[in-house]
Short mmCIF file of C-alpha atoms (C1' of nucleotides) in Angstrom, two decimals:
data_model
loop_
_atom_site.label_atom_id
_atom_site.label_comp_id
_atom_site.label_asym_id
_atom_site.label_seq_id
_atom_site.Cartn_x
_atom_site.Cartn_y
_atom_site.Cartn_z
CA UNK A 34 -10.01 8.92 -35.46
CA UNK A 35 -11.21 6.77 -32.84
CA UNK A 36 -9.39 7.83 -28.95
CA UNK A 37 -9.67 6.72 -26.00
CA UNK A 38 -8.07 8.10 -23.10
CA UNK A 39 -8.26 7.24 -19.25
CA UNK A 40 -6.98 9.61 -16.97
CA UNK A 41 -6.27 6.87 -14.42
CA UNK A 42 -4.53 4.73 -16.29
CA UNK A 43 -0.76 4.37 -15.14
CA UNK A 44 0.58 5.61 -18.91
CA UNK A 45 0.38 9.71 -19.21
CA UNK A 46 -2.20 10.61 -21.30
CA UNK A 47 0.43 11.72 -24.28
CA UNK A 48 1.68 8.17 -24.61
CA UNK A 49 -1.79 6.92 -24.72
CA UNK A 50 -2.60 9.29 -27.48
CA UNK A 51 0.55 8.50 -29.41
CA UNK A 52 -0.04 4.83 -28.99
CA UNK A 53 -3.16 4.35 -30.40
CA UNK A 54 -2.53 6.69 -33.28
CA UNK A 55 0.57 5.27 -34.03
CA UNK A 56 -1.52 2.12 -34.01
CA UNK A 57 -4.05 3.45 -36.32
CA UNK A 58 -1.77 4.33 -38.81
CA UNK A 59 0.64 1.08 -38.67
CA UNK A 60 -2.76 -0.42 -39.50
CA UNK A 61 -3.65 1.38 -42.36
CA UNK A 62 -6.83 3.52 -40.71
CA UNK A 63 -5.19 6.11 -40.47
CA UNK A 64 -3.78 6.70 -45.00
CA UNK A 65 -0.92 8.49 -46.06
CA UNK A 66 -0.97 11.69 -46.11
CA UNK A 67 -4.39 12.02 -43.78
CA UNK A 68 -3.95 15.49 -42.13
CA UNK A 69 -4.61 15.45 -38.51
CA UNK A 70 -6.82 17.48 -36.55
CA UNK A 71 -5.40 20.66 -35.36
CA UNK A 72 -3.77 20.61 -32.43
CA UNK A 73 -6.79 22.77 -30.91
CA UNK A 74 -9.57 21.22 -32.26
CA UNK A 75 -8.16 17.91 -30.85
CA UNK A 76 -7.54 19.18 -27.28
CA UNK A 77 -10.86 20.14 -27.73
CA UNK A 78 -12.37 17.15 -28.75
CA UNK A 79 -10.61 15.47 -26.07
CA UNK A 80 -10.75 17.39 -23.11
CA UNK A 81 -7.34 17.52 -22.83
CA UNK A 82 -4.63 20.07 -22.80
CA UNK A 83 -3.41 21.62 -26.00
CA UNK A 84 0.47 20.48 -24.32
CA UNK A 85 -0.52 17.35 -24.27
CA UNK A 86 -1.78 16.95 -27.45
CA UNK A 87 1.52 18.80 -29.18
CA UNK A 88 3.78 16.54 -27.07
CA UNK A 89 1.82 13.57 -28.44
CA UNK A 90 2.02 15.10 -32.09
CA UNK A 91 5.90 16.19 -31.54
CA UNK A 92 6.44 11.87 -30.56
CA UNK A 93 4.99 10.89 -33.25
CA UNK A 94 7.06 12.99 -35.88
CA UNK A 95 9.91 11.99 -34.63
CA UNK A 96 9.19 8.62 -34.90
CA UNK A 97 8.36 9.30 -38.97
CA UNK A 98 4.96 8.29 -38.52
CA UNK A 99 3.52 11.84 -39.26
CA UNK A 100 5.10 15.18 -41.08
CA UNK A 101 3.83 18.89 -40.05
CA UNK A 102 4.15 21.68 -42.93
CA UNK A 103 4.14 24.79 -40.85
CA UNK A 104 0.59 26.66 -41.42
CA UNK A 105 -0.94 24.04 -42.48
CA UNK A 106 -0.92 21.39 -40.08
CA UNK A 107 -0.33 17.75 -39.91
CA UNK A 108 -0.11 14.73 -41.80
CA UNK A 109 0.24 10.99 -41.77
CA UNK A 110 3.40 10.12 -43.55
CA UNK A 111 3.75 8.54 -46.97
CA UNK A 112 4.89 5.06 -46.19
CA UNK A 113 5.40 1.91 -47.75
CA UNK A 114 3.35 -0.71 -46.52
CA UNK A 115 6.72 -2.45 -45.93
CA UNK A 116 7.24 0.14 -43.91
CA UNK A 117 4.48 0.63 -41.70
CA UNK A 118 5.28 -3.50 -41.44
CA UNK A 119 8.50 -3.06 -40.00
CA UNK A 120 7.44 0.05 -37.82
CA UNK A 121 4.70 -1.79 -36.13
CA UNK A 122 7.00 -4.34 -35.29
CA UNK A 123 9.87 -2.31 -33.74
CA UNK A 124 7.33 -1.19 -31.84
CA UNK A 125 5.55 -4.92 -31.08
CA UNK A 126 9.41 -6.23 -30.41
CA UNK A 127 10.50 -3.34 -27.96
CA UNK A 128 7.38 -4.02 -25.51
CA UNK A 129 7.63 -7.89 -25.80
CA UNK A 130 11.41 -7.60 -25.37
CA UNK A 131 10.57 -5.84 -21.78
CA UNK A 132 7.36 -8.33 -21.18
CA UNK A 133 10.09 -11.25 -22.40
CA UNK A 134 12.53 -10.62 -19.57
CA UNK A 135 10.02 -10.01 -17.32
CA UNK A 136 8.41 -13.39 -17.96
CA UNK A 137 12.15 -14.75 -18.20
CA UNK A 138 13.05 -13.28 -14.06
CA UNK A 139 10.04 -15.24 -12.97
CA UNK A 140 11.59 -18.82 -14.06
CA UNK A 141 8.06 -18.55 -16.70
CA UNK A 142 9.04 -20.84 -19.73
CA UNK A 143 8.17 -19.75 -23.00
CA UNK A 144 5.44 -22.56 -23.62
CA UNK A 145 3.81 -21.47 -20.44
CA UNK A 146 3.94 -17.89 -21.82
CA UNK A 147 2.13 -18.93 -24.95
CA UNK A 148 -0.60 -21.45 -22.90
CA UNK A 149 -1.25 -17.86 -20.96
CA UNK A 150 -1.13 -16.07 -23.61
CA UNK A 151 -3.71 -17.77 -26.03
CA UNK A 152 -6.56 -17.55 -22.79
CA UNK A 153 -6.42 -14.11 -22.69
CA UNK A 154 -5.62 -12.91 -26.36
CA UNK B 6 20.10 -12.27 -3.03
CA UNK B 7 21.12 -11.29 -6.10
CA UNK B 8 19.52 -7.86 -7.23
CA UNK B 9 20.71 -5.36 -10.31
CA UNK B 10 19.46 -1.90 -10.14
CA UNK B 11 19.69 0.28 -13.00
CA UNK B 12 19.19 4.33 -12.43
CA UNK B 13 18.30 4.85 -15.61
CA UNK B 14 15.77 2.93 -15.97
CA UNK B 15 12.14 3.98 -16.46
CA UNK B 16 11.22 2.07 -13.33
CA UNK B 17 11.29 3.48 -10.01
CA UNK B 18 14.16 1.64 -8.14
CA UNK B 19 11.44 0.50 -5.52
CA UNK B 20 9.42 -1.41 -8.48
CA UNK B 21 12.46 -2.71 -9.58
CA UNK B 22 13.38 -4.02 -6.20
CA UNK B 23 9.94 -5.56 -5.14
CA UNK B 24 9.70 -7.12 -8.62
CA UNK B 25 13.14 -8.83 -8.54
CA UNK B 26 12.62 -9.83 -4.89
CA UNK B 27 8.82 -11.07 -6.11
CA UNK B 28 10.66 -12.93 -8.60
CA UNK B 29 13.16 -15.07 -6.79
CA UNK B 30 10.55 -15.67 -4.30
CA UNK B 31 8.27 -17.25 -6.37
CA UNK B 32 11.02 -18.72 -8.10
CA UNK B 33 11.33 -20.64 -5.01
CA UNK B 34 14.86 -18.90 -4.55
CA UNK B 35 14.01 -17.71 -1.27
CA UNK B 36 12.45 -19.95 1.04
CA UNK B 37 9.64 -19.55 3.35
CA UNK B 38 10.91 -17.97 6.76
CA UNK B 39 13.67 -16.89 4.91
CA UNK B 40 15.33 -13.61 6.43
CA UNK B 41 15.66 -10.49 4.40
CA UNK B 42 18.44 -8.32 5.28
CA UNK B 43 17.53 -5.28 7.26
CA UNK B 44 16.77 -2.40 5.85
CA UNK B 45 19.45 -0.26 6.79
CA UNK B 46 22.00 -2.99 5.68
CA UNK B 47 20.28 -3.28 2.13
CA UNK B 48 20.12 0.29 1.61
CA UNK B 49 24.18 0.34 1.86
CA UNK B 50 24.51 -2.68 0.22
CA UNK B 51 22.41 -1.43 -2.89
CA UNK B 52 23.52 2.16 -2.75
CA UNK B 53 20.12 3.63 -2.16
CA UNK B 54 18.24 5.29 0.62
CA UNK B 55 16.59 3.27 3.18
CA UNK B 56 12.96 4.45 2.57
CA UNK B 57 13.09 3.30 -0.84
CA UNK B 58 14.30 0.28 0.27
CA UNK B 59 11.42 0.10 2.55
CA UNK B 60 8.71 0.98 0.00
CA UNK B 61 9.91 -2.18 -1.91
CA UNK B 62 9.36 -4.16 1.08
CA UNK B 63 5.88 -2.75 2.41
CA UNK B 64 5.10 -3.41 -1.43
CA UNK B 65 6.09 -6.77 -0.59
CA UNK B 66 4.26 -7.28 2.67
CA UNK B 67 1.08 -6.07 0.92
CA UNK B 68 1.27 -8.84 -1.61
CA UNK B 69 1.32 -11.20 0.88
CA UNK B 70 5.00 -12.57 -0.43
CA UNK B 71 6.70 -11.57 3.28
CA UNK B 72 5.44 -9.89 6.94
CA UNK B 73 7.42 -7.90 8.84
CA UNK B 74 7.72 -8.55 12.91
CA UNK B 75 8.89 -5.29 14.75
CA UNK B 76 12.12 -5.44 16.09
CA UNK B 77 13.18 -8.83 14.03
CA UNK B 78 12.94 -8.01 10.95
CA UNK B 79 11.01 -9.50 7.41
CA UNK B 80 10.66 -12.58 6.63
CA UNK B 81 9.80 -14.46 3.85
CA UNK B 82 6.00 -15.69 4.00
CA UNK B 83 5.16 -18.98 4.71
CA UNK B 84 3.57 -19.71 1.21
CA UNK B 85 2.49 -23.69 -0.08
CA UNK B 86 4.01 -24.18 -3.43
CA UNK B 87 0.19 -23.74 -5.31
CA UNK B 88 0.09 -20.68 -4.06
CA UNK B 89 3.50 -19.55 -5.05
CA UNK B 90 2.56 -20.64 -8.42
CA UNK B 91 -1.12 -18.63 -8.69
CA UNK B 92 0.90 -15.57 -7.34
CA UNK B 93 3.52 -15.71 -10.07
CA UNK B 94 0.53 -16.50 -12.13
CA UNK B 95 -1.32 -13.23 -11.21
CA UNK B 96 2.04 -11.18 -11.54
CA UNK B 97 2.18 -12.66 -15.43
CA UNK B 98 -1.18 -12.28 -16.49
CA UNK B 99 -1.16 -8.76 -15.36
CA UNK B 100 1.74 -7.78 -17.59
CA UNK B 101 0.57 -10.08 -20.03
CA UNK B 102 -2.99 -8.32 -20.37
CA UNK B 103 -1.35 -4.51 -20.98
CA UNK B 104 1.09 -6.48 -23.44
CA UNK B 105 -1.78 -8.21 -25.34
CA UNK B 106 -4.21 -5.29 -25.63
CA UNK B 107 -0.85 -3.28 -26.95
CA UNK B 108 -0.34 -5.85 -29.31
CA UNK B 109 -4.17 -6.27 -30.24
CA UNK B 110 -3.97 -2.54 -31.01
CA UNK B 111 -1.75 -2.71 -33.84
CA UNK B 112 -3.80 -5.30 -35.39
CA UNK B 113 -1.08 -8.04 -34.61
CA UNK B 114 -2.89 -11.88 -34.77
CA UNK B 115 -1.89 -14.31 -32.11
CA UNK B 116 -0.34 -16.33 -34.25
CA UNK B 117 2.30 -13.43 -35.19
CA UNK B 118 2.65 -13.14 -31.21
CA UNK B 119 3.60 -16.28 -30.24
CA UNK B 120 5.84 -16.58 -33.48
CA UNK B 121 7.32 -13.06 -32.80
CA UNK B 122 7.95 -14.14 -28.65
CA UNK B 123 9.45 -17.48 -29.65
CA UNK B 124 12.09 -16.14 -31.94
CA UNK B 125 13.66 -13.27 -28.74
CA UNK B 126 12.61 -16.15 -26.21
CA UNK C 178 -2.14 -20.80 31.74
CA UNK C 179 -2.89 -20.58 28.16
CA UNK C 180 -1.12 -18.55 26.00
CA UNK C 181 -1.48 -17.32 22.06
CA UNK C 182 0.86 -14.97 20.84
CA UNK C 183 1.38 -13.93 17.25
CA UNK C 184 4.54 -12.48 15.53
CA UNK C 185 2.55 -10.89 12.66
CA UNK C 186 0.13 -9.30 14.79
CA UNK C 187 -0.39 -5.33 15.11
CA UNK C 188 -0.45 -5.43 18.92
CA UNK C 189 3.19 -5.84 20.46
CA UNK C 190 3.57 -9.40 22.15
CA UNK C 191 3.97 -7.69 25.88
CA UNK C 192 0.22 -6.30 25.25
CA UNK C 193 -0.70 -9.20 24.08
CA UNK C 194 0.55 -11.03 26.96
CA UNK C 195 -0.64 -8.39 29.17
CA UNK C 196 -4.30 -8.54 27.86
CA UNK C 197 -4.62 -12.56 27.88
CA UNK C 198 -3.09 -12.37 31.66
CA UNK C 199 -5.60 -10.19 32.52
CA UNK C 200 -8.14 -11.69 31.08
CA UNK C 201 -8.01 -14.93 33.01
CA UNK C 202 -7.47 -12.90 36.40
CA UNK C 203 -10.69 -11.14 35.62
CA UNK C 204 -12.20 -14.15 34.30
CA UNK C 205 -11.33 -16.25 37.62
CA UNK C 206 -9.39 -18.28 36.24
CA UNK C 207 -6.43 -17.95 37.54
CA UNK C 208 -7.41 -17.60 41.80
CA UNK C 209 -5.75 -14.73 43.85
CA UNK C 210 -2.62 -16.05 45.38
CA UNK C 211 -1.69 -18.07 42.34
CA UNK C 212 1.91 -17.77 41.65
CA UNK C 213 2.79 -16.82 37.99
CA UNK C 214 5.87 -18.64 36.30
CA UNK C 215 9.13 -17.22 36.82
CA UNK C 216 9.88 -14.90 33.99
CA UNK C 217 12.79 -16.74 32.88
CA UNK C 218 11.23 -20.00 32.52
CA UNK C 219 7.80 -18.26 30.52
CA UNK C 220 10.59 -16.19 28.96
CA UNK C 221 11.55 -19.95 27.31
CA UNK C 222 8.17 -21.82 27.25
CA UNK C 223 6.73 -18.95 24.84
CA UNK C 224 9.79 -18.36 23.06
CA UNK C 225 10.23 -14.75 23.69
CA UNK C 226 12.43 -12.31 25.28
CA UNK C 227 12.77 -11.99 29.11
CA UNK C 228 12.72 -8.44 28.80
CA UNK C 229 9.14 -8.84 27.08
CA UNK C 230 8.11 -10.99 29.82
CA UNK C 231 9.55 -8.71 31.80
CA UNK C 232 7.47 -5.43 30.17
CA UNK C 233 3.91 -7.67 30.49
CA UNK C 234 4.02 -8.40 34.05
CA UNK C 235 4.93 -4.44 35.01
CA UNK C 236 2.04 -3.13 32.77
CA UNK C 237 -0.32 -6.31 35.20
CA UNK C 238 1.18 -4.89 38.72
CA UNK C 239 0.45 -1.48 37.64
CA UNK C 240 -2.60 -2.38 36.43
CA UNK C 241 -2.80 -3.94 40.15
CA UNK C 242 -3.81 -7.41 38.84
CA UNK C 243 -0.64 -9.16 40.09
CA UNK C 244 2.16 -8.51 42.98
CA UNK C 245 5.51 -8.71 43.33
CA UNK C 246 7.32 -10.58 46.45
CA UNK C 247 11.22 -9.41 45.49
CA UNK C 248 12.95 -13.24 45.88
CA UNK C 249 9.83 -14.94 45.18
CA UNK C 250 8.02 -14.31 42.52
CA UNK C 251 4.93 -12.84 41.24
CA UNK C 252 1.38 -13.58 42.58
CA UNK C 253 -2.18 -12.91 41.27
CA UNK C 254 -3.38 -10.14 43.64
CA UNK C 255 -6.42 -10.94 46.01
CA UNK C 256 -9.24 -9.75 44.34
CA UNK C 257 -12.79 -9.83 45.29
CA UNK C 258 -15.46 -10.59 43.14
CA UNK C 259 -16.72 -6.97 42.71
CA UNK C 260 -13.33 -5.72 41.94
CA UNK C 261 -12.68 -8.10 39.72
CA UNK C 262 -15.94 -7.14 37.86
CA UNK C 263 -15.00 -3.26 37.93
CA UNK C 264 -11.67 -3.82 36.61
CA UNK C 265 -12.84 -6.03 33.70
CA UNK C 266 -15.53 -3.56 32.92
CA UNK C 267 -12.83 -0.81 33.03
CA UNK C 268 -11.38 -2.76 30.41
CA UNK C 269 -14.05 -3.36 28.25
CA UNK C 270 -15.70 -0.24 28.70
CA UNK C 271 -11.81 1.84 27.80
CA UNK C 272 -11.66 -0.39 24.60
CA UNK C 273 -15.83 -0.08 23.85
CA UNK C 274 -15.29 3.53 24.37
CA UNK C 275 -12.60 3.84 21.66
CA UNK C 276 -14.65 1.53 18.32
CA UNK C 277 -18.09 3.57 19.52
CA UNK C 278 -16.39 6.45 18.79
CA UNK C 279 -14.91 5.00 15.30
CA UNK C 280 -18.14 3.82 14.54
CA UNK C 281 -19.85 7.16 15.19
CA UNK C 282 -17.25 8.84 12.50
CA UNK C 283 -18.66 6.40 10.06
CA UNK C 284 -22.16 7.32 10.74
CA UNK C 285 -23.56 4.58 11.91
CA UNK C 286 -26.07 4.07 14.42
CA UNK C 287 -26.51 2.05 17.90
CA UNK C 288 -28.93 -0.46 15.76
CA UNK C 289 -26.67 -0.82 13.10
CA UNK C 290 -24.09 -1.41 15.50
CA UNK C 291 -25.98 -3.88 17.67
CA UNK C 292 -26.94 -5.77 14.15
CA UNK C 293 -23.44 -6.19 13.13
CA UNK C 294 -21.85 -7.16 16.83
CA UNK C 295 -25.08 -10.15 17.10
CA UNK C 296 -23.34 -11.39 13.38
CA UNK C 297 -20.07 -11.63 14.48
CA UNK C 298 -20.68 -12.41 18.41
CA UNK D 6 -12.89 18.88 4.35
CA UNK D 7 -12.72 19.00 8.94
CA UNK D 8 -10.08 17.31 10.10
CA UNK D 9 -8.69 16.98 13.95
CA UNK D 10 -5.43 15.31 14.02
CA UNK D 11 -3.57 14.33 17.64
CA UNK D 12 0.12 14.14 18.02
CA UNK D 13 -0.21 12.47 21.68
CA UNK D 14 -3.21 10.05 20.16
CA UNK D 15 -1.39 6.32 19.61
CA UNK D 16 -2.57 6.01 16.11
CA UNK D 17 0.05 7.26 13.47
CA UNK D 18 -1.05 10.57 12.00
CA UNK D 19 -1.55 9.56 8.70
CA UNK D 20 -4.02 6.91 9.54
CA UNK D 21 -6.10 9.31 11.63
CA UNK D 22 -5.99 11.27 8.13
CA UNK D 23 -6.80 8.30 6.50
CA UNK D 24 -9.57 7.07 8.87
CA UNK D 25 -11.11 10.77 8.88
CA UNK D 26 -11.51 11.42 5.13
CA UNK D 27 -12.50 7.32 4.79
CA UNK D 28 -15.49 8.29 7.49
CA UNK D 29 -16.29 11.44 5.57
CA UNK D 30 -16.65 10.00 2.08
CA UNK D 31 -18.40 6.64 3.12
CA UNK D 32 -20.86 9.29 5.14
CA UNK D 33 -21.37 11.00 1.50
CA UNK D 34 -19.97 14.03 3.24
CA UNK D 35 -17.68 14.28 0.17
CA UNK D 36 -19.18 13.60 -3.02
CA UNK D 37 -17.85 11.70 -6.08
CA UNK D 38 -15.59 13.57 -7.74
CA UNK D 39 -14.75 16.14 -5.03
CA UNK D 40 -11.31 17.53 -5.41
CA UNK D 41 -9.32 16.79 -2.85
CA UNK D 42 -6.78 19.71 -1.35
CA UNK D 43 -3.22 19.01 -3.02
CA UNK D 44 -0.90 17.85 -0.76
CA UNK D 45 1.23 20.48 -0.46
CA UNK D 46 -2.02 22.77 0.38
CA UNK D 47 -3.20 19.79 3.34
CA UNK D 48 0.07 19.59 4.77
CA UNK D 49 0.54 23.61 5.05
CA UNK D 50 -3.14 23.76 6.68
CA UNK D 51 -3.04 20.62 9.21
CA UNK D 52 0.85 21.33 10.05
CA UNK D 53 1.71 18.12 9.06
CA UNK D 54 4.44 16.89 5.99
CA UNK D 55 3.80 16.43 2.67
CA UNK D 56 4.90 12.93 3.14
CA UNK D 57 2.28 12.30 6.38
CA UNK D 58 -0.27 13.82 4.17
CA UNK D 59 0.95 11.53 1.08
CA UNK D 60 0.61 8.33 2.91
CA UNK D 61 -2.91 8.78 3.69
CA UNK D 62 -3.69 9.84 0.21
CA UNK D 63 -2.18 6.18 -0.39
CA UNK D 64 -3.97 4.39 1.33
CA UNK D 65 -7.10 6.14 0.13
CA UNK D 66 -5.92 5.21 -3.31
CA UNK D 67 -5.07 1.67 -2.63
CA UNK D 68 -8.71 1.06 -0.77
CA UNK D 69 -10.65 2.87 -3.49
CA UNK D 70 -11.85 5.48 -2.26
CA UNK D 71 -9.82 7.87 -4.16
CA UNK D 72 -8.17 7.94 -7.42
CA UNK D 73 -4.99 10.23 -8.46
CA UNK D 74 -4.60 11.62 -11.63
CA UNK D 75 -0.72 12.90 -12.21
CA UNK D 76 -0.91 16.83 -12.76
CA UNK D 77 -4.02 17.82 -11.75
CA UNK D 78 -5.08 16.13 -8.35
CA UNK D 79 -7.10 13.60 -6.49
CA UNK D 80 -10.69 12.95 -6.70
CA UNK D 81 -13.38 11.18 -4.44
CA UNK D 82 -13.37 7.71 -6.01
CA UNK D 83 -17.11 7.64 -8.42
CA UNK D 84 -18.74 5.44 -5.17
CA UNK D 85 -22.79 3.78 -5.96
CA UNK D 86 -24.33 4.32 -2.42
CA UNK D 87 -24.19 0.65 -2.28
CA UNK D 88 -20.28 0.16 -2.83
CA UNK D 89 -20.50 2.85 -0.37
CA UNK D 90 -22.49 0.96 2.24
CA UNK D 91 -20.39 -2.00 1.57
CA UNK D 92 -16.93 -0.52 2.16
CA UNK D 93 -18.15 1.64 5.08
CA UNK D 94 -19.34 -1.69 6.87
CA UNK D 95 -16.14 -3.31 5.82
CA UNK D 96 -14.18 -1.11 7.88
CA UNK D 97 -16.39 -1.12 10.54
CA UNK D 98 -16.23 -4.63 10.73
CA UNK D 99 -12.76 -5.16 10.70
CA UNK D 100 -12.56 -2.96 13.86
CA UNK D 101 -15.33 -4.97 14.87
CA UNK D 102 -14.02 -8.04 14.95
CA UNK D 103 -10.98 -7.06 16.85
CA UNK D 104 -13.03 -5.72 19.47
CA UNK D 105 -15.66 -9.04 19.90
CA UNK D 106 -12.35 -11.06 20.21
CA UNK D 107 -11.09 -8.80 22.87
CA UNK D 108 -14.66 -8.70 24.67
CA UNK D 109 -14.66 -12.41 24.59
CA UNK D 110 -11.44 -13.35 25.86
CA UNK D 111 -12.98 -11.51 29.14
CA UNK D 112 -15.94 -13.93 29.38
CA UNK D 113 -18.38 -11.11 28.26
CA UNK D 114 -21.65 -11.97 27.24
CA UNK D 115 -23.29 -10.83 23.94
CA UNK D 116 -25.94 -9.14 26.17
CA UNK D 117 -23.71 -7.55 28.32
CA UNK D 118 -21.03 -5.93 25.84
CA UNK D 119 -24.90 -4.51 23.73
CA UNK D 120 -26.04 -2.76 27.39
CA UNK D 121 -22.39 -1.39 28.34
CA UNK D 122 -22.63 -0.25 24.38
CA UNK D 123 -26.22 1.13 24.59
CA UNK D 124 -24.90 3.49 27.62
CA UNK D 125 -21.90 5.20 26.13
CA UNK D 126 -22.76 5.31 22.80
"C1'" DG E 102 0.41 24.17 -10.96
"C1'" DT E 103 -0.09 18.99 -9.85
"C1'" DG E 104 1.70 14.38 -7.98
"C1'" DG E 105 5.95 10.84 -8.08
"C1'" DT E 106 10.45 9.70 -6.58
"C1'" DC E 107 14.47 9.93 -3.91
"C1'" DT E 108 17.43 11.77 -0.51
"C1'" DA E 109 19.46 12.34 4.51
"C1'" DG E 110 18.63 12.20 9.04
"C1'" DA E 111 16.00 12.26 13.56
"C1'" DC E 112 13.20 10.09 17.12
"C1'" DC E 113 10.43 6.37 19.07
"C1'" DA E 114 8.62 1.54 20.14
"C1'" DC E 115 9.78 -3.15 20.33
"C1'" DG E 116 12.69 -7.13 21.59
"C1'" DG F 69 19.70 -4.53 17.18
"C1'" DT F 70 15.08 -4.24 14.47
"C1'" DG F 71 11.24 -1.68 11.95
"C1'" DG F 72 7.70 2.57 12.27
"C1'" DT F 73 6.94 7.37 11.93
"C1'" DC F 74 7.87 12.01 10.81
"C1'" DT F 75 10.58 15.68 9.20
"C1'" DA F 76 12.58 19.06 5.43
"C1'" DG F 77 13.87 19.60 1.01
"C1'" DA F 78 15.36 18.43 -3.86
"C1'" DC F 79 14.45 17.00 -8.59
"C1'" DC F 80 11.55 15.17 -12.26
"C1'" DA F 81 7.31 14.11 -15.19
"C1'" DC F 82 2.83 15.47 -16.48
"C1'" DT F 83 -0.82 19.00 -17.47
#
DNA sequence: GTGGTCTAGACCACG
DNA sequence: GTGGTCTAGACCACT
């Protein structure tokens, strides 16, 4: 597990977390049934809160991308690759719906969104 | 001026004010010299207090998209129609960069992207 | 008379008025006797409010640059040479007095100071 | 952290906040990193309002010299005695400048505003 | 505990 | 009439 969190960035720290492991295992780093670091050891690692970290955990189980068996800890869930397909893109379409409108309110058309897009991707 | 606030939104109503104002001026909706309504008259108007009214428009006077003269009122800056368009410009890319790295996260190509954004375009 | 005002500026336009009048008293340019414009018709020709006008040449008879004659107007007050030198260098020495003291808070020395003012002199 | 705030002074409060704590970092009086009082602990201790006191912190923010993070506080930007330099003689030539205009529209000589400077500095 | 947002309302300077 | 400043106090999100 690769994180990297910036405590200046705009998104609270939990997000970040449960972004880029949600990423991770959408991608297939992260396999199914992978058991996650305690919720300790993590806050540890990371220098962050122990809340944090739980509220990070708690965001991703409800969003089926991990399961926790109580005493044990925490693991990736057992997911089709289908699955983690149409996961990751809910969660690609939900932030380019928001970026999409946002473009749209600034009179952008969508082949000067893709011209931008391609420089900086 | 046409603006839509939503209270439930995860955007401060200030943000959502400066970037629909932002928007229609460099949409070219709103011309140069162009007189916003007073403060006190769009907080009624909008149904919200006048100091968040007036954090959207200091936001506003800080981009450089309107100044304010003391005991007139704000007024739309006097901008040529380049720099409207490397303004609107800036405002994209900005958005464009969190939404790309977000994208690049999950491992999505540019490809998928741009096929992905043309379909809820 | 020559006049610059600016809307966007921090200094209100009567101060503004009020300094550049000055200015050219203490600068000889405009002899003792000289009869200022009516503050209706430099009310019009700078396209500002009488009542501005009005505030400017107060703050210069205070200031005892300029005299009133009720029915007649306003006229640059007689001046000689050395008072016209003591009251510009009560000016520049009120508004040196405040920036060496901002500088000072900063830290930086008389040199440094000098250095910079020769740059931008 | 010495501050001396004026109510009768013409500056605004919070810039006099602002301009104090900008002196005292740029003068390495406050080292990178430095915690910052929270708000709510300035405002009890100058007298002031949370909000006055917020505004500053702003402004700090927006020029750098600062940086918030949400939940725990704000720190003394991480400054190279360079940046340092360079921001410090940013600020004290924007004050600068305003002041050389000012000396100049008197007919003040280079030589004369350094001597007038040399004796009340 | 921290900062972030929003509110209502007062007072002043400027035009 | 305009915006600029300051106030007191509430509620929420994050740690």
């Amino acid at each position: 597990m690769n994180i990297a969190l910036s405590n200046t960035s705009e998104k609270p720290i939990y997000q970040q977390l449960f972004e880029q492991i949600s990423a991770q295992i959408l991608k297939d780093e992260l396999e199914s049934g992978y058991s996650l670091p305690p919720i300790r050891q993590a806050a540890v690692e990371l220098g962050i809160s122990i809340i944090t970290v739980k509220k990070a955990w708690e965001e991703l189980e409800r969003s089926g991308l991990i399961y926790t068996v109580t005493g044990k800890g925490c693991f990736v869930a057992e997911l089709s690759p289908d699955e983690r397909l149409q996961k990751r893109n809910e969660m690609i379409i939900k932030q380019m719906g928001d970026s999409a409108s946002y473009y749209k309110s600034f009179g952008v058309t969508i082949e000067e969104v893709i011209e931008l897009l391609k420089k900086i991707y």
